[in-house]
Short mmCIF file of C-alpha atoms in Angstrom, two decimals:
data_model
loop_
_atom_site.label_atom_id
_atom_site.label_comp_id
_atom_site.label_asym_id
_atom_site.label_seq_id
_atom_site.Cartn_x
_atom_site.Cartn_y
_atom_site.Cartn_z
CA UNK F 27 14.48 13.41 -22.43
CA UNK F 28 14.01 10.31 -20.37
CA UNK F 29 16.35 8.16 -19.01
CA UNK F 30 16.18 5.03 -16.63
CA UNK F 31 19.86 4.50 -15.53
CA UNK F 32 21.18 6.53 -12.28
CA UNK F 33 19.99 10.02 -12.05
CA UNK F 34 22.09 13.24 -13.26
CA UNK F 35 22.62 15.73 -10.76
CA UNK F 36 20.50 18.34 -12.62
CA UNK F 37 18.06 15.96 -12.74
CA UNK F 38 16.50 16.09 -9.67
CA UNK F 39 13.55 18.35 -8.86
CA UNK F 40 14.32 21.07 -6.71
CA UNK F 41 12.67 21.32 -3.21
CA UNK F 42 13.61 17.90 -1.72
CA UNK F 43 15.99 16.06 0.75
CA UNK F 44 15.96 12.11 0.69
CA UNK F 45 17.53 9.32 3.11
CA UNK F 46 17.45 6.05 3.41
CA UNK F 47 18.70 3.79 6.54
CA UNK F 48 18.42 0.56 7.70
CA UNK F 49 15.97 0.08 10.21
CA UNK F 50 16.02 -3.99 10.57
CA UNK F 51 13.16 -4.83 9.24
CA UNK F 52 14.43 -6.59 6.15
CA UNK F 53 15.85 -10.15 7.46
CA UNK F 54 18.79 -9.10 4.58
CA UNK F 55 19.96 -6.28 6.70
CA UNK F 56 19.78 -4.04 3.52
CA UNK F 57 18.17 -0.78 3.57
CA UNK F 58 14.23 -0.50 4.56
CA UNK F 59 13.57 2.62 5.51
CA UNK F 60 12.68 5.89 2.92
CA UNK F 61 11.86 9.18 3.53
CA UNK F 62 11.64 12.03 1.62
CA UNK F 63 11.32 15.63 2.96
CA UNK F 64 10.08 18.67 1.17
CA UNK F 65 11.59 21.70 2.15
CA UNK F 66 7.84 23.21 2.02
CA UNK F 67 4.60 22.00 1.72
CA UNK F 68 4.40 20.21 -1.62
CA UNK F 69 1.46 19.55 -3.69
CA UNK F 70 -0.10 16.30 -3.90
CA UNK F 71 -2.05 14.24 -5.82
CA UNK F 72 -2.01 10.05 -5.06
CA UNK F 73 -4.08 6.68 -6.80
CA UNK F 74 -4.24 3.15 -4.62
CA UNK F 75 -5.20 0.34 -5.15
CA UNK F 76 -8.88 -0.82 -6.15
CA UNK F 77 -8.24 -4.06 -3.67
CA UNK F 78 -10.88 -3.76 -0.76
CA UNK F 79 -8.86 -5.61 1.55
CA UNK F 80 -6.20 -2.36 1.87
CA UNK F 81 -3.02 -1.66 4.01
CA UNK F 82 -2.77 0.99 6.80
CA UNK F 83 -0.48 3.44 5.13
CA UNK F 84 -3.43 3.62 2.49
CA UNK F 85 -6.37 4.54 5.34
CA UNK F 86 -3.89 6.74 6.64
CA UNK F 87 -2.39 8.49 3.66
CA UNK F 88 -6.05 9.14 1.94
CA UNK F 89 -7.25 10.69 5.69
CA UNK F 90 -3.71 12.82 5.76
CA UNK F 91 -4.19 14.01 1.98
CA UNK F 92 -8.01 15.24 2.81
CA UNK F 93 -7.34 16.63 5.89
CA UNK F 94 -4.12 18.78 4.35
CA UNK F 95 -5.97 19.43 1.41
CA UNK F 96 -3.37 17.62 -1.02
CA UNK F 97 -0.19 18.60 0.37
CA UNK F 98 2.68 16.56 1.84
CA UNK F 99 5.63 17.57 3.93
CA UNK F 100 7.68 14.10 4.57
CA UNK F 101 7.47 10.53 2.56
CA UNK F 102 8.23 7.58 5.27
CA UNK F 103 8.38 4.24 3.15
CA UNK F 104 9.07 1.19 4.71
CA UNK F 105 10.07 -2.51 2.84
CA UNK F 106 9.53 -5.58 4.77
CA UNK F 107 6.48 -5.05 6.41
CA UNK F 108 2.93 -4.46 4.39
CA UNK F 109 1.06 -3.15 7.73
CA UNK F 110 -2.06 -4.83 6.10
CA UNK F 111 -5.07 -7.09 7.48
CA UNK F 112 -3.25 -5.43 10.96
CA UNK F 113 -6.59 -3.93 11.87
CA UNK F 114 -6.56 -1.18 14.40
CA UNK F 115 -2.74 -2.10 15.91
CA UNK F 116 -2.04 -1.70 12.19
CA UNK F 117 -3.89 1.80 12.29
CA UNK F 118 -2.16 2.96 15.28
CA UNK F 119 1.28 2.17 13.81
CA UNK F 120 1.22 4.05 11.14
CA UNK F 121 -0.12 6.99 13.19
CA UNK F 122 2.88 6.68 15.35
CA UNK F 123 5.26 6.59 12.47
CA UNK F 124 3.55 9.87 11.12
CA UNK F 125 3.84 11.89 14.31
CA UNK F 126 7.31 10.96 15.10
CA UNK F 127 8.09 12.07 11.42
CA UNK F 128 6.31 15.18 12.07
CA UNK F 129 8.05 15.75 15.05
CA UNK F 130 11.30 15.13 13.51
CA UNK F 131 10.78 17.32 10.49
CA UNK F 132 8.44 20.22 12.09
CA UNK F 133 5.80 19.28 10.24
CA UNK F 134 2.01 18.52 10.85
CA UNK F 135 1.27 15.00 11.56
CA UNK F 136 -1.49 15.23 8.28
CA UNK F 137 1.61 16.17 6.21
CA UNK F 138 3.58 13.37 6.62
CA UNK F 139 2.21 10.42 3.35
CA UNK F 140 3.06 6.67 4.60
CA UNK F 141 3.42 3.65 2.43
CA UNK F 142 4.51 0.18 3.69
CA UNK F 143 5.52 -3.05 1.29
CA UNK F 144 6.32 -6.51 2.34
CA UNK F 145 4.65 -9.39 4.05
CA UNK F 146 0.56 -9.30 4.77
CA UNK F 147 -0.57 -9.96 8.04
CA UNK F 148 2.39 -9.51 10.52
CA UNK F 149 2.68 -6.52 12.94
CA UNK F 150 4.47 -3.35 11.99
CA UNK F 151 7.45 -3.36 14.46
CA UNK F 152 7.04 0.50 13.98
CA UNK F 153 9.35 1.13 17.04
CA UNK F 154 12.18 0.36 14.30
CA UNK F 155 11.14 2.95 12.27
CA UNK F 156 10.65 5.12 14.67
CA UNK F 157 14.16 4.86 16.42
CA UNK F 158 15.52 5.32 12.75
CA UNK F 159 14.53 8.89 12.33
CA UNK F 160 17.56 10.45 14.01
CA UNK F 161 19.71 8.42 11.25
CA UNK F 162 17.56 9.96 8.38
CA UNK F 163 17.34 13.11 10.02
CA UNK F 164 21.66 13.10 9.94
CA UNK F 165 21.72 11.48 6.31
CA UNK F 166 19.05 13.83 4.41
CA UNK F 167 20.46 15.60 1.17
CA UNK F 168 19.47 16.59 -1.64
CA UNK F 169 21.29 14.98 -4.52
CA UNK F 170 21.48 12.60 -6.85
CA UNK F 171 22.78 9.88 -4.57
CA UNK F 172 20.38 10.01 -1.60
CA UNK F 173 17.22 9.70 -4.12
CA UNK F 174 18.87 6.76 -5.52
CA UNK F 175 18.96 5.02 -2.07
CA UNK F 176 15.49 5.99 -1.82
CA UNK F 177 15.29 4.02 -4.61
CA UNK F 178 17.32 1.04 -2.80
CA UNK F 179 14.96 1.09 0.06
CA UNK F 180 11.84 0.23 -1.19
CA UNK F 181 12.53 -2.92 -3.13
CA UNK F 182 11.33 -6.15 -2.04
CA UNK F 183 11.91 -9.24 -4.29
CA UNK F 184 12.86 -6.53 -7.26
CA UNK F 185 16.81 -7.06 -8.52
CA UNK F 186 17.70 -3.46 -9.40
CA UNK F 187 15.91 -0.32 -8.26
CA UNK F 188 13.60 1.31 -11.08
CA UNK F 189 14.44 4.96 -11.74
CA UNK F 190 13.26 8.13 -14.75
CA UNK F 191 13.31 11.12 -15.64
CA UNK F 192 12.30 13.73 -18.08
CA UNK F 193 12.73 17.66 -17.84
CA UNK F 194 10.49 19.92 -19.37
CA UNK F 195 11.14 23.76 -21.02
CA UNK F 196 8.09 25.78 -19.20
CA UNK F 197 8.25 29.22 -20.35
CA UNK F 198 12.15 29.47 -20.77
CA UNK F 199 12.62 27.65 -17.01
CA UNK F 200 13.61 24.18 -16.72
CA UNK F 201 11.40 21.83 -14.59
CA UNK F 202 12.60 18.92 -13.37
CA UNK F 203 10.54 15.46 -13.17
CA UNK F 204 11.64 12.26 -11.51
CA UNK F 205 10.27 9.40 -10.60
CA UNK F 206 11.38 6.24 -8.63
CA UNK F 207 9.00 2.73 -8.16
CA UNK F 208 9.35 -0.73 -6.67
CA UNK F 209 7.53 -3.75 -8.03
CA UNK F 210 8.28 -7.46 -8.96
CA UNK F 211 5.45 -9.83 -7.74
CA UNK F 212 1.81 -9.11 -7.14
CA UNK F 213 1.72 -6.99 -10.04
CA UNK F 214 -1.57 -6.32 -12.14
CA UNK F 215 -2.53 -2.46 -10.74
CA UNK F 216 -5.98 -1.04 -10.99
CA UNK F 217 -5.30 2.07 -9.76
CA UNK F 218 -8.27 4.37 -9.00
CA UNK F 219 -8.73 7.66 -7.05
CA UNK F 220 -8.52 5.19 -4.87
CA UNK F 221 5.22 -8.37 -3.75
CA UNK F 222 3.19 -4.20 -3.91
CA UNK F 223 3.75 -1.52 -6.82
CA UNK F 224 4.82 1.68 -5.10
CA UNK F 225 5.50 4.90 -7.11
CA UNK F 226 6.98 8.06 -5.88
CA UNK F 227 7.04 11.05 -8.64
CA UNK F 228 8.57 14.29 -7.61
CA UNK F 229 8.79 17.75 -9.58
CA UNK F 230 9.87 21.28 -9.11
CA UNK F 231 7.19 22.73 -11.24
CA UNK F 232 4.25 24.93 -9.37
CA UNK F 233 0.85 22.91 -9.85
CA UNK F 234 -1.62 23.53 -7.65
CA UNK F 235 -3.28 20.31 -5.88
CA UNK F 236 -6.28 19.63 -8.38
CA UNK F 237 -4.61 20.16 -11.21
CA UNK F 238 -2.26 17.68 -10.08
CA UNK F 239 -4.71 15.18 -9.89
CA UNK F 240 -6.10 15.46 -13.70
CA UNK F 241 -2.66 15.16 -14.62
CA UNK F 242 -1.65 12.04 -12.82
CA UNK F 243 -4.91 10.38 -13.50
CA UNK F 244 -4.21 11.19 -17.23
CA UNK F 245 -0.90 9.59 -16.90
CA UNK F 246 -1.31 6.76 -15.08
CA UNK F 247 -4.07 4.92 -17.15
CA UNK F 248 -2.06 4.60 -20.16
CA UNK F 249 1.02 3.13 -18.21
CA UNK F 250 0.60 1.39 -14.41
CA UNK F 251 -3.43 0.42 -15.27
CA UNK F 252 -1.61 -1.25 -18.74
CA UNK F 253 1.05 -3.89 -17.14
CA UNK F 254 0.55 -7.31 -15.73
CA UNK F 255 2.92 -9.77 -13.94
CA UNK F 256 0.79 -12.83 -12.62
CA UNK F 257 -3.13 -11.21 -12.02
CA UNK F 258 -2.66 -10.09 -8.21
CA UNK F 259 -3.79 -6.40 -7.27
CA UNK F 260 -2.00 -6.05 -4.11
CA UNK F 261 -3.54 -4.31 -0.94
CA UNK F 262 -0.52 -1.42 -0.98
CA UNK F 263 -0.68 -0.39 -4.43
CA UNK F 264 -0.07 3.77 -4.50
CA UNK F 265 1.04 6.15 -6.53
CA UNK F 266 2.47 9.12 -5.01
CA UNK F 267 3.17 12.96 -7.44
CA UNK F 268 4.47 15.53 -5.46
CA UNK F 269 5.19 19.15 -6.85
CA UNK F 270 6.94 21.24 -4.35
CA UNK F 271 7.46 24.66 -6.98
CA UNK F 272 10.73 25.52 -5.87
CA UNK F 273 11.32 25.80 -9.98
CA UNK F 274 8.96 29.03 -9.84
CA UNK F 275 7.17 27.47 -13.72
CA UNK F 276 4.13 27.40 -12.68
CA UNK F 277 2.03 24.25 -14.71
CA UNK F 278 -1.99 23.47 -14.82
CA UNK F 279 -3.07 20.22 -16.07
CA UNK F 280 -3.64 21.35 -20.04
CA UNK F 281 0.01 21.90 -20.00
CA UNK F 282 1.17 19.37 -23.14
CA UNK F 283 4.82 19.33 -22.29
CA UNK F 284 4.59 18.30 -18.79
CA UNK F 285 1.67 16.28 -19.14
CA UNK F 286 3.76 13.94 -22.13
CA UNK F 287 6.62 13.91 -19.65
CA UNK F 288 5.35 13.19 -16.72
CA UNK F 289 3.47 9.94 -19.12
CA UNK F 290 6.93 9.15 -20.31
CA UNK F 291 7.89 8.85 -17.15
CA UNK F 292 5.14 6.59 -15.71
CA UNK F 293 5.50 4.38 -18.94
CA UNK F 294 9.30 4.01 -18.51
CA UNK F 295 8.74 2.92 -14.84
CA UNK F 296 5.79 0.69 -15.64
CA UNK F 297 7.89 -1.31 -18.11
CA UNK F 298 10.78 -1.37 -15.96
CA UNK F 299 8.37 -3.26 -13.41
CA UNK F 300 7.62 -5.54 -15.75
CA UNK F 301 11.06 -6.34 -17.10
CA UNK F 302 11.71 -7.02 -13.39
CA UNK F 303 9.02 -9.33 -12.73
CA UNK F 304 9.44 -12.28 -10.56
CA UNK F 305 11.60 -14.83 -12.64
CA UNK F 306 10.49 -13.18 -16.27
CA UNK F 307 12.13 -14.62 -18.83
CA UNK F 308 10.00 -12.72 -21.82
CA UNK F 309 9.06 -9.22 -21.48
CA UNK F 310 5.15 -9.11 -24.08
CA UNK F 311 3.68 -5.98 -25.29
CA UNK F 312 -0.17 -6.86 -26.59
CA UNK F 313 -1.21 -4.30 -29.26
CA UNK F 314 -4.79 -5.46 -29.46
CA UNK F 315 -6.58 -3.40 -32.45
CA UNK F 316 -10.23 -3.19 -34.39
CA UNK F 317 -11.89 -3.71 -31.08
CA UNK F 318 -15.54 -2.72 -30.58
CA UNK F 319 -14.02 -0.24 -28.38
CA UNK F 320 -11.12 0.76 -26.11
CA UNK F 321 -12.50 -0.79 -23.26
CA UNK F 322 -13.17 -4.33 -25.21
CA UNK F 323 -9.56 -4.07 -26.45
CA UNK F 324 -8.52 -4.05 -22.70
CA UNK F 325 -10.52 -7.02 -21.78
CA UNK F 326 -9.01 -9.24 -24.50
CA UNK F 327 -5.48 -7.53 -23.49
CA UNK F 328 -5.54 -8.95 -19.60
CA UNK F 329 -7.44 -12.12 -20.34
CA UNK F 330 -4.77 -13.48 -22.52
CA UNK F 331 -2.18 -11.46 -19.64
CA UNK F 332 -3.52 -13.11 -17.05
CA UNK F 333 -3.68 -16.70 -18.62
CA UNK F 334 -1.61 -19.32 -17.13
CA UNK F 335 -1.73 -21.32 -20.02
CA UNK F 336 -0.62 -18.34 -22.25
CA UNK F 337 2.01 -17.40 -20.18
CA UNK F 338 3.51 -20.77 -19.99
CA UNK F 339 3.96 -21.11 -23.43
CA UNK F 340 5.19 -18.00 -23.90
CA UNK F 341 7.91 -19.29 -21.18
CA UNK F 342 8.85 -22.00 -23.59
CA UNK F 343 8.48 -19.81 -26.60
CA UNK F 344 6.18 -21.64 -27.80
CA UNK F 345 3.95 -20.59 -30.27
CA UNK F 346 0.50 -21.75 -29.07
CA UNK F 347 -1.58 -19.43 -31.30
CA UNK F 348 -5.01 -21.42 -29.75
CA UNK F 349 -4.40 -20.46 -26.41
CA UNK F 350 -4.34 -16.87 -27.42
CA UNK F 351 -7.66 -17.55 -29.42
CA UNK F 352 -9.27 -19.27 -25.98
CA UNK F 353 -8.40 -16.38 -24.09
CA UNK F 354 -10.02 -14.16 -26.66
CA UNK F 355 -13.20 -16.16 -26.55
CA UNK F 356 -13.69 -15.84 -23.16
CA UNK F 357 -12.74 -12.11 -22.30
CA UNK F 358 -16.24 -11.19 -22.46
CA UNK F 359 -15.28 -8.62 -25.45
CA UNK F 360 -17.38 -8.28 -29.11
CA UNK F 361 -16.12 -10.58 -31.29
CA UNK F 362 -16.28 -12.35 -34.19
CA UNK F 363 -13.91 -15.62 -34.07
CA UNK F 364 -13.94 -15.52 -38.28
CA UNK F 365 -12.29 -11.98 -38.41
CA UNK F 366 -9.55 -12.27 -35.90
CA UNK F 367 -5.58 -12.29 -37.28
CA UNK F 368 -2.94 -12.74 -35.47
CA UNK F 369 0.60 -11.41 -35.25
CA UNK F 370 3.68 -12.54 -33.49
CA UNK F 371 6.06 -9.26 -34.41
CA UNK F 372 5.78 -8.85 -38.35
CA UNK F 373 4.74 -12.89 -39.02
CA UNK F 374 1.44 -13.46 -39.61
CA UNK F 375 0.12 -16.57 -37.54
CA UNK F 376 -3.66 -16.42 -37.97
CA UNK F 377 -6.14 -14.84 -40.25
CA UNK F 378 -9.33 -15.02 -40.51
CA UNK F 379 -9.36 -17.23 -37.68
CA UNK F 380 -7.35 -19.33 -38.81
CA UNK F 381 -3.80 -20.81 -39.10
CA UNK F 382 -2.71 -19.17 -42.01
CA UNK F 383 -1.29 -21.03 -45.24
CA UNK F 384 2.33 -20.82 -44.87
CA UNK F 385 2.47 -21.24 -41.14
CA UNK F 386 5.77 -21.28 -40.82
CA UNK F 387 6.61 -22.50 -37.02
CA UNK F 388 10.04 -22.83 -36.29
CA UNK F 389 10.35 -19.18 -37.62
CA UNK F 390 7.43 -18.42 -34.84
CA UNK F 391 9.41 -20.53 -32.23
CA UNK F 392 12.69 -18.35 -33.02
CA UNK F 393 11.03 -14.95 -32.62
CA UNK F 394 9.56 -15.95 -29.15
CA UNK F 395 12.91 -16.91 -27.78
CA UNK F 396 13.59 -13.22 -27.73
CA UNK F 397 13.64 -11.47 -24.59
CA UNK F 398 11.39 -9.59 -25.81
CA UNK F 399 8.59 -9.64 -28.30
CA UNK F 400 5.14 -8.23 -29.33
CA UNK F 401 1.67 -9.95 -29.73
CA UNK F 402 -0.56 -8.00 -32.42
CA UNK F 403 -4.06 -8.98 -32.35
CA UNK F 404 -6.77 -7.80 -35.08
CA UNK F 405 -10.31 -8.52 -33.90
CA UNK F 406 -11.80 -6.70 -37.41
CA UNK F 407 -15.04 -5.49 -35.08
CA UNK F 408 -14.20 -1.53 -35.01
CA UNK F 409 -11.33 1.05 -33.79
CA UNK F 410 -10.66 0.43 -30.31
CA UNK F 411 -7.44 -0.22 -29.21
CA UNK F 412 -4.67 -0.24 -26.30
CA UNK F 413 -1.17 -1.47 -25.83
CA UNK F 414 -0.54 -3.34 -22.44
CA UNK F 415 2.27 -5.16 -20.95
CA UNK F 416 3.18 -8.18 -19.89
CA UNK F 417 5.59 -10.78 -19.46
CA UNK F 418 5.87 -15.05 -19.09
CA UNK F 419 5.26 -17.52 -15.94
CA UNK F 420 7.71 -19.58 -14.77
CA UNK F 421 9.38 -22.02 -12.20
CA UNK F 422 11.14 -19.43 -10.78
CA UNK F 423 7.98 -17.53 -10.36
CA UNK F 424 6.84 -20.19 -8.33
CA UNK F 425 9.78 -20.82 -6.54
CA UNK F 426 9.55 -17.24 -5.53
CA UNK F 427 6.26 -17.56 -4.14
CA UNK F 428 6.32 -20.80 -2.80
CA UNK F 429 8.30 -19.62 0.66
CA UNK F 430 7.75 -16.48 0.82
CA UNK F 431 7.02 -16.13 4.27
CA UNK F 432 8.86 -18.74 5.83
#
């Protein structure tokens, strides 16, 4: 069972405390500061992003997870600051943030996994954080509520926090899964074992570190590697699964239950991000089919994602059938321009090619005015395939942008 709106009480996995406080480093005075604290070493498995220009928290969090072997004791999130393109001040930061958490949770400084979001290229003022703990030490629970202002903390330019859920029958026990994510802006993940996306999944089932790893890779390339808002990989880009196996199920990565949960999950939160984007006004799944292969279906999927001109009209709802052709062309996929067809939902737009005979455009202008809608493209070269998502570009998407710094 999934579910995206506020978390049930027997929802959440078993094994974890959360807080969140305000530690001033948002200029709206609104809460900036997450941690999460497992009540024993949990498991851990993470993905970042594929950008080679990459934020502290990321240098630090891959050293922490090596040198603990995949296990995390405390989560300390901040929103406001990215701690990227800081160089070694940057570094040291984050390294100060992690001891004092350690300190404050008697943990080792290795166990404690930090992620940052917010502007590029401006000091962490990590003191903040750091004089926060004593506040999140006081305010850590664990229920429902607390993992929902976990949720609060994180965003950025997102309007609503982005929450789901799923549990899972192992062997007559119930495990729990949950998951909570930020994202709005800067959105187009490449995730690898490897505006920001940020991802926290937590669950009470026993999985030992590797297996933990085959099983978020598994999930996460069918959901976060499948969305787009404007092209941008950001430098902070992580996805964080933590199992601490306070449930006593014990799961390994061949598990089919958990493994289709915990991709329900990741899909529900990936298409939250998107319906969240930075002023979206059309939310677009691509089902691009008959590819030469999976991976050609993907190019033609984020070439026509990541085209302005596309987008633009989709923002109008107008339906530009030719720009969706150009952006075929030049994807660098197989192709055959004479066998592509065209779908926008169940109305045939283009076969063969081209326009088909009864065209029938205000009928094409009416579907795209939905929120949202779905793009079917046959390319008639084999049987790859993939689904991605997507969504339009607008004023308010520059608007956004335009200040966000200043």
């Amino acid at each position: 069972m999934i579910q995206t709106s506020l978390l049930p009480e027997d929802a959440l996995p078993r094994g974890f405390r959360f807080a969140a406080v305000k530690a001033g480093l948002k200029p709206s005075g609104n809460l900036d500061f997450a941690v999460a604290v497992a009540d024993q070493p949990a498991s851990a498995a993470a993905m970042f992003t594929s950008n080679r220009v990459q934020a502290a928290p990321i240098t630090v969090g891959n050293r922490h997870l090596q040198r603990s072997a995949g296990h995390v004791r405390v989560v300390a999130v901040n929103a406001g600051n990215a701690n990227c393109a800081t160089g070694e001040i940057g570094i040291a930061a984050c390294e100060r943030l992690c001891a004092a958490a350690a300190e404050a949770f008697a943990a080792e400084g290795h166990e404690v996994f930090p992620s940052s979001t917010g502007i590029i290229g401006v000091p962490l003022p990590v003191e903040k954080l750091v004089n926060a703990l004593p506040e999140v030490q006081k305010t850590l629970a664990a229920d429902a509520a607390h993992f929902s202002e976990f949720a609060r903390a994180i965003i950025t330019t997102d309007t609503r926090a982005k929450i789901a859920h799923a549990w899972v029958d192992v062997g007559g026990t119930q495990v729990r899964l949950a998951g909570v994510c930020k994202g709005a802006g800067m959105i187009h993940p490449q995730l690898v074992p490897h505006a920001t996306m940020l991802v926290y999944l937590f669950t009470d089932a026993a999985v030992t570190p590797d297996d933990l790893d085959t099983l978020l890779r598994g999930a996460v390339e069918p959901t976060f590697n499948r969305i787009s808002i404007d092209g941008d990989t950001s430098t902070n880009d992580t996805i964080l699964l933590l199992a601490s196996g306070a449930s006593g199920a014990r799961v390994d990565s061949r598990h089919p239950a958990f493994k289709a949960a915990l991709e329900d999950v990741c899909l529900s939160l990936a298409k939250q991000i998107v319906d969240d984007g930075e002023g979206v006004t059309h939310i677009v799944e691509l089902q691009i089919e008959e590819a030469a292969s999976d991976a050609d279906a993907l190019r033609v999927a984020k070439a026509i994602a990541h085209s302005p001109l596309v987008k633009t009209a989709w923002a109008g709802s107008d339906p530009n059938w030719g720009r969706l052709m150009a952006a075929t062309g030049y994807s660098g996929a197989q192709i055959d321009p004479n066998r592509i067809a065209i779908w926008l939902g169940d109305q045939q737009i283009c076969e063969n090619g081209g326009r088909v005979a009864n065209f029938d455009e205000q009928r094409a202008h009416a579907y795209l005015k939905n929120r949202e809608f779905t793009v079917r493209i046959a390319l008639g070269m084999g049987s790859g395939r993939c689904r991605f998502w997507t969504c339009d570009l607008t004023a308010e998407y520059v608007r956004i942008n335009a200040d966000y710094s200043t």
